[in-house]
Short mmCIF file of C-alpha atoms in Angstrom, two decimals:
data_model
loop_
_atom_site.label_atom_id
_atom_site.label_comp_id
_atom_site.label_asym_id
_atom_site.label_seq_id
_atom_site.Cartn_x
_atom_site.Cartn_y
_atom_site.Cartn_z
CA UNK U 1 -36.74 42.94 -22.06
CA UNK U 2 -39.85 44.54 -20.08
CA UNK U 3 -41.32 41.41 -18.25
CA UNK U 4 -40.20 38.83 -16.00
CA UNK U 5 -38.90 35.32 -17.16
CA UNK U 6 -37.81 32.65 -15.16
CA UNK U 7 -35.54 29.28 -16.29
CA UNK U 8 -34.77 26.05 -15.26
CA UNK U 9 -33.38 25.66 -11.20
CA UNK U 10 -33.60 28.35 -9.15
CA UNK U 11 -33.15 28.69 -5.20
CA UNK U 12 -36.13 29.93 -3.52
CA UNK U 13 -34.39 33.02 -2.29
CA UNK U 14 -31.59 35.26 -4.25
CA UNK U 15 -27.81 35.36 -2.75
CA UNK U 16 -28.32 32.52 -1.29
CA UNK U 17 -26.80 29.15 -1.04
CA UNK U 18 -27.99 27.23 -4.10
CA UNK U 19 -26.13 23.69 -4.09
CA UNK U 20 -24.96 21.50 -6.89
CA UNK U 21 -25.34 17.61 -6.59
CA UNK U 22 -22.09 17.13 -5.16
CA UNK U 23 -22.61 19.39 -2.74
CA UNK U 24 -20.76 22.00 -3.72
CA UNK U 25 -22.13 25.67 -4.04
CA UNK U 26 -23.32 26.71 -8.31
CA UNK U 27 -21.64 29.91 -8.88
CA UNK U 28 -24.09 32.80 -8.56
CA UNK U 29 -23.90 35.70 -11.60
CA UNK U 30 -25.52 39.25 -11.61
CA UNK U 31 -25.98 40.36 -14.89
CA UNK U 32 -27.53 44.09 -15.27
CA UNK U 33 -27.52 47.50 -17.03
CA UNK U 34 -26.60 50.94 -16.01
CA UNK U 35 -24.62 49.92 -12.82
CA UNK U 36 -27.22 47.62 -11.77
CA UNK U 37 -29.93 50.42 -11.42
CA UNK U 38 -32.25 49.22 -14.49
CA UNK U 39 -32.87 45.45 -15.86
CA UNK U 40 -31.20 42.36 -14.79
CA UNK U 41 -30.64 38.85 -14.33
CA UNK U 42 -29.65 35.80 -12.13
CA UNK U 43 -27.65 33.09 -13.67
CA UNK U 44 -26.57 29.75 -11.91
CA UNK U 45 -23.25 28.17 -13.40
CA UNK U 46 -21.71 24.48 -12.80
CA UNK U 47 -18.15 26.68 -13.00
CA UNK U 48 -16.76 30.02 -12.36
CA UNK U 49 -17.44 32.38 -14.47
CA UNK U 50 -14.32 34.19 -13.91
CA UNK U 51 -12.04 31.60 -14.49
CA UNK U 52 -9.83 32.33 -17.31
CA UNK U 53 -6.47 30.66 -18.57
CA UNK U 54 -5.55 32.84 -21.31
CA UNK U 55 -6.25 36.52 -22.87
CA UNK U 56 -4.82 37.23 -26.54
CA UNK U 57 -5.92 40.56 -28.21
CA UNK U 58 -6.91 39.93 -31.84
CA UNK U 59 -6.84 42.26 -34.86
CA UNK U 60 -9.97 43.98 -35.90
CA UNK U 61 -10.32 43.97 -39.55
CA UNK U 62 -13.85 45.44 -40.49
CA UNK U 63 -11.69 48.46 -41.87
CA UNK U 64 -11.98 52.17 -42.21
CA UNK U 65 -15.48 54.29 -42.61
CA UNK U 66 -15.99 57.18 -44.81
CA UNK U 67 -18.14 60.01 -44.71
CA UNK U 68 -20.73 60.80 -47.19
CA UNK U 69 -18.86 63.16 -49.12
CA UNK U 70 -20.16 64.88 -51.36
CA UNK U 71 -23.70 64.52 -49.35
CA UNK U 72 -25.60 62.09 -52.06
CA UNK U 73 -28.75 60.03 -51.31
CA UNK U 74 -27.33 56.34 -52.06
CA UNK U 75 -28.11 52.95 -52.70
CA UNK U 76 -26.48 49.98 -52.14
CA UNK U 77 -27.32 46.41 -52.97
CA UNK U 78 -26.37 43.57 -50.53
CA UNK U 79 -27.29 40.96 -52.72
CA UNK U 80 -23.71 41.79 -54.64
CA UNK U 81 -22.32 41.37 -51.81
CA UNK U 82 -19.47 38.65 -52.08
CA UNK U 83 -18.34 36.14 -49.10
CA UNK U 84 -16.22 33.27 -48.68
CA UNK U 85 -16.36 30.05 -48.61
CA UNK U 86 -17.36 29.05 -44.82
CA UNK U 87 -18.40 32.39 -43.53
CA UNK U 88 -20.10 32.78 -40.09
CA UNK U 89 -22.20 34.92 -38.58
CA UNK U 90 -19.48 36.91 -36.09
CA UNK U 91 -16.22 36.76 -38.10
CA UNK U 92 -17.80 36.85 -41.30
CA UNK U 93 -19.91 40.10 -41.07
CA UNK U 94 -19.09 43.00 -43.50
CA UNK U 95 -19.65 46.75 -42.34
CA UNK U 96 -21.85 48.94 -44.32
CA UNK U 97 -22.56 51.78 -42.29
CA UNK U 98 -21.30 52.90 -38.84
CA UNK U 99 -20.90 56.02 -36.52
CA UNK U 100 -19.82 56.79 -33.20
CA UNK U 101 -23.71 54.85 -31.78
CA UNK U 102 -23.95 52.31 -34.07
CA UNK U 103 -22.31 49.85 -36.99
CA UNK U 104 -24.43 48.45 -39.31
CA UNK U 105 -23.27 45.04 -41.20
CA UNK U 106 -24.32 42.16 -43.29
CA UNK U 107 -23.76 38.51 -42.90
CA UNK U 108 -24.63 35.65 -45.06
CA UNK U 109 -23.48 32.75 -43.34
CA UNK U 110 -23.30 28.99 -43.49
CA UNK U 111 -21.07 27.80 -40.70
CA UNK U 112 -21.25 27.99 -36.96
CA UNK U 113 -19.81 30.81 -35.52
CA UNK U 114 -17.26 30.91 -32.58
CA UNK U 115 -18.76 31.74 -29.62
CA UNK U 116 -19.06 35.51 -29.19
CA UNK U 117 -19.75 38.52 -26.52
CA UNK U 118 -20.69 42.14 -27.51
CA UNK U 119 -19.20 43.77 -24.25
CA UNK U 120 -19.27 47.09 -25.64
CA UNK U 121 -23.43 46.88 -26.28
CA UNK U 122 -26.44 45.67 -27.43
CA UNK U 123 -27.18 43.62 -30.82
CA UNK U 124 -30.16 43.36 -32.95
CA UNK U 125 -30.07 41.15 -35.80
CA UNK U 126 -32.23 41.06 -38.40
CA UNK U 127 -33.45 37.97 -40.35
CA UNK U 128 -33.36 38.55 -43.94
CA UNK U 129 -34.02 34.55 -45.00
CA UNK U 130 -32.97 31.36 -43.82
CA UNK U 131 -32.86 30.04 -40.42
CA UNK U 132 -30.48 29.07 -37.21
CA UNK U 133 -30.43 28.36 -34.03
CA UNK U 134 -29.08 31.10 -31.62
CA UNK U 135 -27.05 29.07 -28.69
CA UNK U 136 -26.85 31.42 -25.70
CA UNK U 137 -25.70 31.53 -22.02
CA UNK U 138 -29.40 31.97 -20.79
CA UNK U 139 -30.97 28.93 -23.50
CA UNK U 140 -31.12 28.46 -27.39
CA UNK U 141 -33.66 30.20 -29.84
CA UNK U 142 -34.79 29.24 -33.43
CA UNK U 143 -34.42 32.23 -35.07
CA UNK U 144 -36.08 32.39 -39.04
CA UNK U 145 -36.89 34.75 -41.99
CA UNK U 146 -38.36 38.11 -40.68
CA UNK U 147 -37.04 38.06 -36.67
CA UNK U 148 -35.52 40.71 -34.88
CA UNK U 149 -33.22 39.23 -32.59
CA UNK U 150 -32.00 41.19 -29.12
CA UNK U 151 -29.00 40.09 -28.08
CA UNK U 152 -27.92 41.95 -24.33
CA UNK U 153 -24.31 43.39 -24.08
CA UNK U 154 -22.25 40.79 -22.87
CA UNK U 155 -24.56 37.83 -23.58
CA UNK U 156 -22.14 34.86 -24.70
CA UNK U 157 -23.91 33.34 -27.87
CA UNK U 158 -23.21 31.58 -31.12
CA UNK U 159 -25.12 31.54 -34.33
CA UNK U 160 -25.15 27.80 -36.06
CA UNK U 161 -27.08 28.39 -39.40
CA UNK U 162 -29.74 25.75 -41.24
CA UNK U 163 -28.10 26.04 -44.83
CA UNK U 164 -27.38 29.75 -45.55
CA UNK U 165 -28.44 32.44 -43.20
CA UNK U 166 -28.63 36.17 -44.11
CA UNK U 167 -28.37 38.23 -41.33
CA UNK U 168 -28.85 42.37 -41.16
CA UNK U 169 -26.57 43.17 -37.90
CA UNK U 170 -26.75 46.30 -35.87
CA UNK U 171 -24.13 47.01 -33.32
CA UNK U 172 -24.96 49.27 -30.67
CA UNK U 173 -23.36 51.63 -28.45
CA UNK U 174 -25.31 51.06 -25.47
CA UNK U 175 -28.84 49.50 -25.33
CA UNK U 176 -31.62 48.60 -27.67
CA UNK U 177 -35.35 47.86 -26.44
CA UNK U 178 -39.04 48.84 -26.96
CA UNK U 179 -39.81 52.47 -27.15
CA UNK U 180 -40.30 53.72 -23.71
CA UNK U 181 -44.14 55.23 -25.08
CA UNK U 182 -45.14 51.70 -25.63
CA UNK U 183 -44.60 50.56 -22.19
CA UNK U 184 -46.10 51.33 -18.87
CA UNK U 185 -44.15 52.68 -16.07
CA UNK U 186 -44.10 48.86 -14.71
CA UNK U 187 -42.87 48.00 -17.90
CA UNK U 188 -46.21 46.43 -19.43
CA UNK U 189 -46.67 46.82 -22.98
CA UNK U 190 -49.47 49.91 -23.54
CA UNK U 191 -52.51 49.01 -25.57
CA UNK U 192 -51.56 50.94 -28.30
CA UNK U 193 -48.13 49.55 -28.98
CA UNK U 194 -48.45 47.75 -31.91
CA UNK U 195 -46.69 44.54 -30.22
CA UNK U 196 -47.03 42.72 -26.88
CA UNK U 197 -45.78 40.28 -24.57
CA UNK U 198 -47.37 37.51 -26.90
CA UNK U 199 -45.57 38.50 -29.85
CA UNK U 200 -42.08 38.16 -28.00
CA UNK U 201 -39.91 34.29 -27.73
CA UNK U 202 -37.43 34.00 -25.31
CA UNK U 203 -35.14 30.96 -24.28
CA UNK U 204 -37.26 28.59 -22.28
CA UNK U 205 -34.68 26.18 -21.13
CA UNK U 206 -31.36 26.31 -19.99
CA UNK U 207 -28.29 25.28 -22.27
CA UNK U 208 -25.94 23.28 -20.72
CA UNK U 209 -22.09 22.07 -22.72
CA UNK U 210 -19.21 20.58 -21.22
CA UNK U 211 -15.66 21.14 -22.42
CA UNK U 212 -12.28 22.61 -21.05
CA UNK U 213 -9.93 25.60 -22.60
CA UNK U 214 -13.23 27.22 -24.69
CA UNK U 215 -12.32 30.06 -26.25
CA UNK U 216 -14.49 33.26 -26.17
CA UNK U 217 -14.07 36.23 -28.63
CA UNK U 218 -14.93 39.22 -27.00
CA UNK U 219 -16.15 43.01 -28.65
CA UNK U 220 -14.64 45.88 -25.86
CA UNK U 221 -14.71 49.43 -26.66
CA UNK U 222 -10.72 48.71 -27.34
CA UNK U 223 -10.92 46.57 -29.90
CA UNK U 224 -11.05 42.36 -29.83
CA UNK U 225 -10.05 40.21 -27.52
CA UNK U 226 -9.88 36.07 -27.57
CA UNK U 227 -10.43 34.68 -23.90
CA UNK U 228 -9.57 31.08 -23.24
CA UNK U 229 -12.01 29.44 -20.00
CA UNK U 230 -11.13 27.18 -18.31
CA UNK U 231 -14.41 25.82 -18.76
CA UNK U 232 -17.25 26.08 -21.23
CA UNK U 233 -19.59 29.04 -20.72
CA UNK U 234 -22.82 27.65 -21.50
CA UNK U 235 -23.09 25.93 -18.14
CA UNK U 236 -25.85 27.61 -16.61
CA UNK U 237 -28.61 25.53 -14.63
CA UNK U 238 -31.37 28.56 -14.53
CA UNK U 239 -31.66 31.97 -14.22
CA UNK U 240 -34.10 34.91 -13.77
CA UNK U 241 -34.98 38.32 -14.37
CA UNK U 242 -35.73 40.66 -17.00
CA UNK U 243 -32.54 41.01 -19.20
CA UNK U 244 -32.14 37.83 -21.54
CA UNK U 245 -32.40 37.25 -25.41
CA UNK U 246 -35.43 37.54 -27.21
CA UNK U 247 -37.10 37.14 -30.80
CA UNK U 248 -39.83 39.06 -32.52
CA UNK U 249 -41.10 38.49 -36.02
CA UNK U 250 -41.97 41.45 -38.31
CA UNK U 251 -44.90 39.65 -39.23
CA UNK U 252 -46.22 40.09 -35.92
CA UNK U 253 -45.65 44.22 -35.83
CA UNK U 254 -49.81 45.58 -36.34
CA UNK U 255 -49.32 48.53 -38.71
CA UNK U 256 -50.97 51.90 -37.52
CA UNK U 257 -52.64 53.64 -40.45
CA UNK U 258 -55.21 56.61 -40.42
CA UNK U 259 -57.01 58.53 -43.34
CA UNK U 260 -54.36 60.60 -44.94
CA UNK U 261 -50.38 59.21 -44.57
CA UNK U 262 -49.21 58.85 -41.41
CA UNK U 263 -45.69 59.87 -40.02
CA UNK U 264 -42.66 57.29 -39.49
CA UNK U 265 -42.82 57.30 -35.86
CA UNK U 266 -46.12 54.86 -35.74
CA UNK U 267 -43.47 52.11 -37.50
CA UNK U 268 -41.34 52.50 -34.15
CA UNK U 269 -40.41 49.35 -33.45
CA UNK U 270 -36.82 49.83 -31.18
CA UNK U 271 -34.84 52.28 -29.65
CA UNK U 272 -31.24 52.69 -29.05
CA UNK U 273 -28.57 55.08 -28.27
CA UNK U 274 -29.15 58.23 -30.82
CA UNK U 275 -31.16 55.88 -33.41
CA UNK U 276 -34.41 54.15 -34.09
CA UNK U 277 -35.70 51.03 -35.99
CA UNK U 278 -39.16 51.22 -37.37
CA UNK U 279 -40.66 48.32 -39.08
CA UNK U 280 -42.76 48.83 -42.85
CA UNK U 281 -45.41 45.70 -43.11
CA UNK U 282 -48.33 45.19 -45.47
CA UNK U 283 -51.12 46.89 -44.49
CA UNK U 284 -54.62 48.75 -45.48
CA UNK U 285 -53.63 52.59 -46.28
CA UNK U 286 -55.17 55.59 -46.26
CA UNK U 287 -58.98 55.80 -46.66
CA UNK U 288 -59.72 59.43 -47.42
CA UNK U 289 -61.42 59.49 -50.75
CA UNK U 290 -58.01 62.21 -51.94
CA UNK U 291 -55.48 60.83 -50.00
CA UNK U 292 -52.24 60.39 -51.48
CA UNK U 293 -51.02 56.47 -49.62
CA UNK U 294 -46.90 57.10 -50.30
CA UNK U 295 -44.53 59.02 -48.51
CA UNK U 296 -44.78 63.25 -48.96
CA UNK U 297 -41.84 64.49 -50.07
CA UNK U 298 -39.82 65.02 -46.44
CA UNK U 299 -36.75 66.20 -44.83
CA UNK U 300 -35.41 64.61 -41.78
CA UNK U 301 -33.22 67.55 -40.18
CA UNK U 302 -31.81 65.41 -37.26
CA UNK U 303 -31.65 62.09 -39.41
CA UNK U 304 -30.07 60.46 -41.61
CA UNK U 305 -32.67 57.71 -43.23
CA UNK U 306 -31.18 53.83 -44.03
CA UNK U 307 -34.00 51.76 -44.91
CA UNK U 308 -33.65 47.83 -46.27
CA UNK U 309 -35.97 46.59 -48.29
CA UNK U 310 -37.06 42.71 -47.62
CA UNK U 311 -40.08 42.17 -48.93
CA UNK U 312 -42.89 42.93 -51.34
CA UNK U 313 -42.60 46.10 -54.06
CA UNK U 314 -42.36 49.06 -52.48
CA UNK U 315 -44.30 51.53 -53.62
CA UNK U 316 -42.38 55.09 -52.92
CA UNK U 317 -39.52 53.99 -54.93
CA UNK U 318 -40.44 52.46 -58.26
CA UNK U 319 -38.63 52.92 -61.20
CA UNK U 320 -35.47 53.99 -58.76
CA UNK U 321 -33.49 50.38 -59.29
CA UNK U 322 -34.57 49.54 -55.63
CA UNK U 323 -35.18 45.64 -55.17
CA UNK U 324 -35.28 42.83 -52.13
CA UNK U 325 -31.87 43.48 -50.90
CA UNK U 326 -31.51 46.68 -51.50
CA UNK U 327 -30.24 49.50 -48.73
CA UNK U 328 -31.19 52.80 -49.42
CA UNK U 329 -29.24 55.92 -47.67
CA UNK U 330 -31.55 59.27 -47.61
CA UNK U 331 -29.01 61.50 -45.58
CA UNK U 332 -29.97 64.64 -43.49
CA UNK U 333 -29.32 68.01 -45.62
CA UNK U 334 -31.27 65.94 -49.17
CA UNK U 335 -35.02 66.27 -48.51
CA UNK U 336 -36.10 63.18 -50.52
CA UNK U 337 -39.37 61.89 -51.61
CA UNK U 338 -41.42 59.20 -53.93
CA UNK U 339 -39.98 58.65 -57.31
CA UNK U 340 -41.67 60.75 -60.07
CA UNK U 341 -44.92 59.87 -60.76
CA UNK U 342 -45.50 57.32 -57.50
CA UNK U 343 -47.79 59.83 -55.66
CA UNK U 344 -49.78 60.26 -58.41
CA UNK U 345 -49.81 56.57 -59.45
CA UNK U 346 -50.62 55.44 -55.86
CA UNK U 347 -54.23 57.27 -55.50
CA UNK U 348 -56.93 54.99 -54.99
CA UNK U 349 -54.49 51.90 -53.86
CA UNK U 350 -56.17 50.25 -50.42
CA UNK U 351 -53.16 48.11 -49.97
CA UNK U 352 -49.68 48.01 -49.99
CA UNK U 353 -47.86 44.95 -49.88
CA UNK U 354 -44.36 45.86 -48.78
CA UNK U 355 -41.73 45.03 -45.53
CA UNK U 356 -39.00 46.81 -45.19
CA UNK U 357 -36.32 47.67 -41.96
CA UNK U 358 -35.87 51.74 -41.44
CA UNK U 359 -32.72 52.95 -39.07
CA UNK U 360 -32.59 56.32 -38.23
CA UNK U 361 -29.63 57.99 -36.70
CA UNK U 362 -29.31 61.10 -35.14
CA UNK U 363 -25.60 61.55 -36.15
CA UNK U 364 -24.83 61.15 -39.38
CA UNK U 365 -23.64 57.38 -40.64
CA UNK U 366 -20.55 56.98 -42.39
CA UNK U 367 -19.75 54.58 -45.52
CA UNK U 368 -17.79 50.78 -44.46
CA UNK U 369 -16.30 48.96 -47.54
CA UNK U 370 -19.67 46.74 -47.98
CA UNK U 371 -21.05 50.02 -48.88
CA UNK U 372 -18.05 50.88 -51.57
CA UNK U 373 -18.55 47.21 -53.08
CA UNK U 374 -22.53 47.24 -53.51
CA UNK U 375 -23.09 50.97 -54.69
CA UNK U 376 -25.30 51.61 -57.11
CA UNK U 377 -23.82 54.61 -58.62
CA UNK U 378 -27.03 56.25 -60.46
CA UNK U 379 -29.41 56.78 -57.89
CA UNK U 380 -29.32 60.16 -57.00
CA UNK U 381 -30.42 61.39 -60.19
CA UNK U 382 -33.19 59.48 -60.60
CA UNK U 383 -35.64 61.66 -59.41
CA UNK U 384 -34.30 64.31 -62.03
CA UNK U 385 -33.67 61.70 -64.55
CA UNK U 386 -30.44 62.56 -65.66
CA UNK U 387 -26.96 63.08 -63.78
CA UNK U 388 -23.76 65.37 -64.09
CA UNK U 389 -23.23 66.78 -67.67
#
């Protein structure tokens, strides 16, 4: 995250000796990014960190991906989606997209999850309704409908849901944050980003369990692995620095608009490792007396487009069987567009009232068996109106 935080108890001076009530030393923790040259963090534990009694690898079962072959602009529909009884937000996610950067999954869960590390990269989740609190190593966070949630590689957390939670997941390769144009090179948000310091939440006390033997699943680039420790992470007293999790609500993203339609980089809201996430939010549109307020007809070369739609009626894709829920896949090679008859239909509006998620990869993104299950096998001809004879 690009500013300073600092939680609960904290010696005056780093690397140095900090003291528990018993007099015995709290066990100092460097947490930090690209081989401790970029963002970090102190943490202060009651107990080792390192202290481990068991290691058991564990079977990953989110299954096979598939290309998109033949080369079809998709949609898929994660309200069909179908879980059991009891699912959580970790073991219970189903993958819908994925490539060698990022996987891309759904979760609608209703039980507290085990506790959890991503060591092979960042997480964003997405808040598509309901609401839980996120229990973390650095603090909790009440997370609701419309946050983005940044979760640092190798954060220890666990997700206990209010009810039902539905959860948009992205798993990264490497590390999500604020595009590097919004921010100064101190790390200050820039006037013109549309979102600031204000707008972010972070944990703002520490989190503190006991127990013995707490098991830990654990993400690596070789698969899954359960840890067993001897004692329960979430014993740290305070911590500093600039890598923690944090919350921002799309509600609080301040659309950019101009006279005539302006290009999807001014909905920018993230970056990651060969992939963006841009953020669509009600908003005044274009005030040219002839513009035309929906999308031109476009095609991303280096992209392929995913975009989830949340909220609202959105107006590019009327009549195309799109709906709150929905996931549409605009690959690059298809140049696609507004349905027929939405650019017309859309002159004159000074408003749209729509939210929807974008992802945009720079390699294409390959189809996960939540994809199979939800497709919605008719919409690439509905800008032609009729399919294969």
């Amino acid at each position: 995250m690009p500013y300073y935080r600092q939680v609960g108890q904290l010696p005056h001076k780093r690397h140095t000796a900090f003291r528990q009530p018993d007099g015995s030393l709290y066990a100092e923790e460097l947490m930090g990014v690209e081989g401790f040259s970029a963002d970090s963090a102190l943490l202060y534990h009651r107990g080792l960190p390192t202290a481990i009694v068991d290691a058991v690898a564990v079977t990953d079962e989110r299954g096979t991906l598939n290309p998109n072959h033949p080369l079809k602009p998709r949609h898929f529909k994660t309200q069909d989606l179908k879980f059991s009884d009891g699912a959580d937000a970790v073991t219970g996610r189903r993958r819908l997209f994925g490539n060698a950067d990022v996987s891309i999954g759904f979760a609608a869960a209703t039980e507290p999850s085990p506790l959890y590390r991503n060591a092979a990269g960042d997480e964003l989740l997405y808040v598509q309704g309901g609401t839980a609190t996120l229990e973390t190593i650095y603090g909790a966070l009440e997370v609701g409908d419309g946050d983005y949630v940044v979760i640092p590689t190798s954060c220890t957390y666990r997700v206990l849901p209010h009810g039902e939670v539905k959860l948009l997941i992205l798993e990264a390769r490497g590390h999500i944050g604020p595009p590097k144009r919004y921010l100064s090179a101190k790390g200050q948000f820039l006037e013109h980003s549309p979102y600031c310091e204000r707008d972010v939440r972070g944990p703002s006390e520490p989190l503190v369990a006991d127990g013995t033997d707490v098991d830990v699943l654990v993400r690596h680039r070789a698969g899954l692995t359960r840890y067993t420790y001897a004692t329960h992470p979430f014993d740290v007293v305070g911590w500093d620095g600039c890598l923690y999790p944090w919350a921002f609500n799309i509600a609080d993203f301040e659309p950019i608009t101009g006279r005539v339609h302006q290009p999807p980089p001014v909905h920018q809201t993230f970056e990651g490792p060969n992939f963006v996430v841009c953020s669509f939010v009600p908003r005044k549109v274009d005030y040219h007396p002839e513009s035309v307020p929906v999308p031109y007809n476009h095609a991303n070369v280096d992209s392929d487009e995913l975009m989830f739609y949340v909220r609202g009626n959105y107006e590019a894709r009327k009549g195309s069987g799109i709906s709150i829920g929905s996931l549409s896949l605009h690959p690059s090679g298809f140049t696609h567009g507004p349905q027929p008859g939405a650019a017309e239909a859309s002159i004159g509006a000074r408003f749209f009232d729509e939210t929807a998620v974008m992802v945009d990869t720079f390699a294409p993104l390959e189809l996960g068996e939540a994809a199979d299950a939800t497709e919605d096998p008719g919409y690439a001809w509905t800008w032609s109106g009729r399919g294969p004879a």
